[in-house]
Amino acid sequence: TYLANYVQKHLWVVYIGMAFILILAIQLIIGGLVDLEILNINEEFKKYF
């Protein structure tokens, strides 16, 4: 298909997607640790989690 061929030719799209997924995963992990009161976050950064 067109999308598969585009991704094979332009690997930067894959790297951006993987970076986005990694950032989201880290946010979810940190947010979970805050909810379980295992980790504390400075008030300035709470808006990100």
mmCIF file of N, CA and C in Angstrom:
data_model
loop_
_atom_site.group_PDB
_atom_site.id
_atom_site.type_symbol
_atom_site.label_atom_id
_atom_site.label_comp_id
_atom_site.label_asym_id
_atom_site.label_seq_id
_atom_site.Cartn_x
_atom_site.Cartn_y
_atom_site.Cartn_z
ATOM 1 N N THR A 1 0.828 -1.179 0.000
ATOM 2 C CA THR A 1 0.000 0.000 0.000
ATOM 3 C C THR A 1 0.876 1.247 0.000
ATOM 4 N N TYR A 2 0.245 2.374 -0.197
ATOM 5 C CA TYR A 2 0.978 3.636 -0.279
ATOM 6 C C TYR A 2 1.652 3.976 1.042
ATOM 7 N N LEU A 3 0.926 3.814 2.141
ATOM 8 C CA LEU A 3 1.474 4.179 3.450
ATOM 9 C C LEU A 3 2.685 3.314 3.811
ATOM 10 N N ALA A 4 2.604 2.027 3.553
ATOM 11 C CA ALA A 4 3.726 1.133 3.857
ATOM 12 C C ALA A 4 4.951 1.492 3.028
ATOM 13 N N ASN A 5 4.764 1.794 1.768
ATOM 14 C CA ASN A 5 5.889 2.183 0.915
ATOM 15 C C ASN A 5 6.484 3.509 1.372
ATOM 16 N N TYR A 6 5.647 4.444 1.765
ATOM 17 C CA TYR A 6 6.127 5.744 2.227
ATOM 18 C C TYR A 6 6.985 5.588 3.477
ATOM 19 N N VAL A 7 6.528 4.759 4.412
ATOM 20 C CA VAL A 7 7.265 4.554 5.655
ATOM 21 C C VAL A 7 8.595 3.857 5.383
ATOM 22 N N GLN A 8 8.623 2.924 4.450
ATOM 23 C CA GLN A 8 9.873 2.244 4.119
ATOM 24 C C GLN A 8 10.883 3.197 3.503
ATOM 25 N N LYS A 9 10.426 4.157 2.742
ATOM 26 C CA LYS A 9 11.331 5.103 2.089
ATOM 27 C C LYS A 9 11.729 6.252 3.006
ATOM 28 N N HIS A 10 10.896 6.576 3.984
ATOM 29 C CA HIS A 10 11.146 7.708 4.876
ATOM 30 C C HIS A 10 11.173 7.212 6.321
ATOM 31 N N LEU A 11 12.320 6.727 6.746
ATOM 32 C CA LEU A 11 12.426 6.145 8.084
ATOM 33 C C LEU A 11 12.297 7.176 9.200
ATOM 34 N N TRP A 12 12.460 8.459 8.880
ATOM 35 C CA TRP A 12 12.325 9.474 9.918
ATOM 36 C C TRP A 12 10.914 9.477 10.499
ATOM 37 N N VAL A 13 9.933 9.072 9.710
ATOM 38 C CA VAL A 13 8.552 8.991 10.205
ATOM 39 C C VAL A 13 8.465 7.945 11.314
ATOM 40 N N VAL A 14 9.156 6.842 11.129
ATOM 41 C CA VAL A 14 9.165 5.774 12.132
ATOM 42 C C VAL A 14 9.816 6.269 13.418
ATOM 43 N N TYR A 15 10.935 6.972 13.289
ATOM 44 C CA TYR A 15 11.647 7.453 14.472
ATOM 45 C C TYR A 15 10.825 8.485 15.245
ATOM 46 N N ILE A 16 10.126 9.342 14.556
ATOM 47 C CA ILE A 16 9.269 10.319 15.236
ATOM 48 C C ILE A 16 8.129 9.603 15.956
ATOM 49 N N GLY A 17 7.541 8.618 15.318
ATOM 50 C CA GLY A 17 6.468 7.850 15.948
ATOM 51 C C GLY A 17 6.944 7.104 17.184
ATOM 52 N N MET A 18 8.120 6.500 17.089
ATOM 53 C CA MET A 18 8.664 5.774 18.235
ATOM 54 C C MET A 18 9.006 6.721 19.382
ATOM 55 N N ALA A 19 9.530 7.899 19.063
ATOM 56 C CA ALA A 19 9.837 8.884 20.106
ATOM 57 C C ALA A 19 8.553 9.338 20.796
ATOM 58 N N PHE A 20 7.499 9.549 20.019
ATOM 59 C CA PHE A 20 6.212 9.957 20.579
ATOM 60 C C PHE A 20 5.668 8.885 21.523
ATOM 61 N N ILE A 21 5.728 7.630 21.108
ATOM 62 C CA ILE A 21 5.251 6.524 21.941
ATOM 63 C C ILE A 21 6.086 6.413 23.211
ATOM 64 N N LEU A 22 7.401 6.596 23.098
ATOM 65 C CA LEU A 22 8.277 6.525 24.264
ATOM 66 C C LEU A 22 7.960 7.627 25.270
ATOM 67 N N ILE A 23 7.731 8.837 24.789
ATOM 68 C CA ILE A 23 7.390 9.950 25.678
ATOM 69 C C ILE A 23 6.064 9.680 26.390
ATOM 70 N N LEU A 24 5.079 9.184 25.659
ATOM 71 C CA LEU A 24 3.790 8.866 26.285
ATOM 72 C C LEU A 24 3.928 7.769 27.328
ATOM 73 N N ALA A 25 4.721 6.751 27.029
ATOM 74 C CA ALA A 25 4.913 5.658 27.981
ATOM 75 C C ALA A 25 5.569 6.161 29.260
ATOM 76 N N ILE A 26 6.568 7.017 29.125
ATOM 77 C CA ILE A 26 7.239 7.569 30.303
ATOM 78 C C ILE A 26 6.268 8.414 31.121
ATOM 79 N N GLN A 27 5.440 9.212 30.445
ATOM 80 C CA GLN A 27 4.444 10.017 31.165
ATOM 81 C C GLN A 27 3.462 9.132 31.926
ATOM 82 N N LEU A 28 3.011 8.055 31.307
ATOM 83 C CA LEU A 28 2.061 7.163 31.973
ATOM 84 C C LEU A 28 2.693 6.464 33.168
ATOM 85 N N ILE A 29 3.944 6.042 33.027
ATOM 86 C CA ILE A 29 4.633 5.383 34.139
ATOM 87 C C ILE A 29 4.813 6.353 35.300
ATOM 88 N N ILE A 30 5.279 7.559 35.017
ATOM 89 C CA ILE A 30 5.484 8.544 36.080
ATOM 90 C C ILE A 30 4.152 8.925 36.717
ATOM 91 N N GLY A 31 3.112 9.103 35.908
ATOM 92 C CA GLY A 31 1.792 9.417 36.453
ATOM 93 C C GLY A 31 1.271 8.319 37.364
ATOM 94 N N GLY A 32 1.504 7.068 36.993
ATOM 95 C CA GLY A 32 1.095 5.952 37.837
ATOM 96 C C GLY A 32 1.855 5.913 39.149
ATOM 97 N N LEU A 33 3.152 6.191 39.087
ATOM 98 C CA LEU A 33 3.951 6.214 40.314
ATOM 99 C C LEU A 33 3.523 7.348 41.237
ATOM 100 N N VAL A 34 3.109 8.468 40.668
ATOM 101 C CA VAL A 34 2.616 9.583 41.483
ATOM 102 C C VAL A 34 1.287 9.203 42.131
ATOM 103 N N ASP A 35 0.405 8.551 41.377
ATOM 104 C CA ASP A 35 -0.888 8.135 41.937
ATOM 105 C C ASP A 35 -0.715 7.139 43.081
ATOM 106 N N LEU A 36 0.297 6.286 42.978
ATOM 107 C CA LEU A 36 0.563 5.312 44.036
ATOM 108 C C LEU A 36 1.395 5.905 45.172
ATOM 109 N N GLU A 37 1.695 7.186 45.063
ATOM 110 C CA GLU A 37 2.480 7.924 46.055
ATOM 111 C C GLU A 37 3.867 7.330 46.255
ATOM 112 N N ILE A 38 4.429 6.768 45.198
ATOM 113 C CA ILE A 38 5.800 6.266 45.220
ATOM 114 C C ILE A 38 6.757 7.377 44.817
ATOM 115 N N LEU A 39 6.263 8.304 44.025
ATOM 116 C CA LEU A 39 7.084 9.374 43.476
ATOM 117 C C LEU A 39 6.379 10.704 43.708
ATOM 118 N N ASN A 40 7.137 11.726 44.006
ATOM 119 C CA ASN A 40 6.596 13.077 44.159
ATOM 120 C C ASN A 40 7.141 13.954 43.051
ATOM 121 N N ILE A 41 6.283 14.833 42.528
ATOM 122 C CA ILE A 41 6.678 15.722 41.443
ATOM 123 C C ILE A 41 6.547 17.158 41.926
ATOM 124 N N ASN A 42 7.495 17.974 41.554
ATOM 125 C CA ASN A 42 7.470 19.396 41.867
ATOM 126 C C ASN A 42 6.201 20.014 41.282
ATOM 127 N N GLU A 43 5.644 20.998 41.962
ATOM 128 C CA GLU A 43 4.388 21.634 41.530
ATOM 129 C C GLU A 43 4.480 22.204 40.113
ATOM 130 N N GLU A 44 5.645 22.687 39.720
ATOM 131 C CA GLU A 44 5.804 23.268 38.381
ATOM 132 C C GLU A 44 5.550 22.249 37.279
ATOM 133 N N PHE A 45 5.862 20.982 37.527
ATOM 134 C CA PHE A 45 5.797 19.963 36.495
ATOM 135 C C PHE A 45 4.546 19.093 36.570
ATOM 136 N N LYS A 46 3.675 19.325 37.549
ATOM 137 C CA LYS A 46 2.473 18.492 37.692
ATOM 138 C C LYS A 46 1.543 18.600 36.493
ATOM 139 N N LYS A 47 1.581 19.715 35.780
ATOM 140 C CA LYS A 47 0.691 19.883 34.630
ATOM 141 C C LYS A 47 1.009 18.902 33.501
ATOM 142 N N TYR A 48 2.203 18.354 33.480
ATOM 143 C CA TYR A 48 2.587 17.407 32.433
ATOM 144 C C TYR A 48 2.149 15.986 32.737
ATOM 145 N N PHE A 49 1.754 15.732 33.989
ATOM 146 C CA PHE A 49 1.368 14.396 34.381
ATOM 147 C C PHE A 49 -0.024 14.430 34.940
#
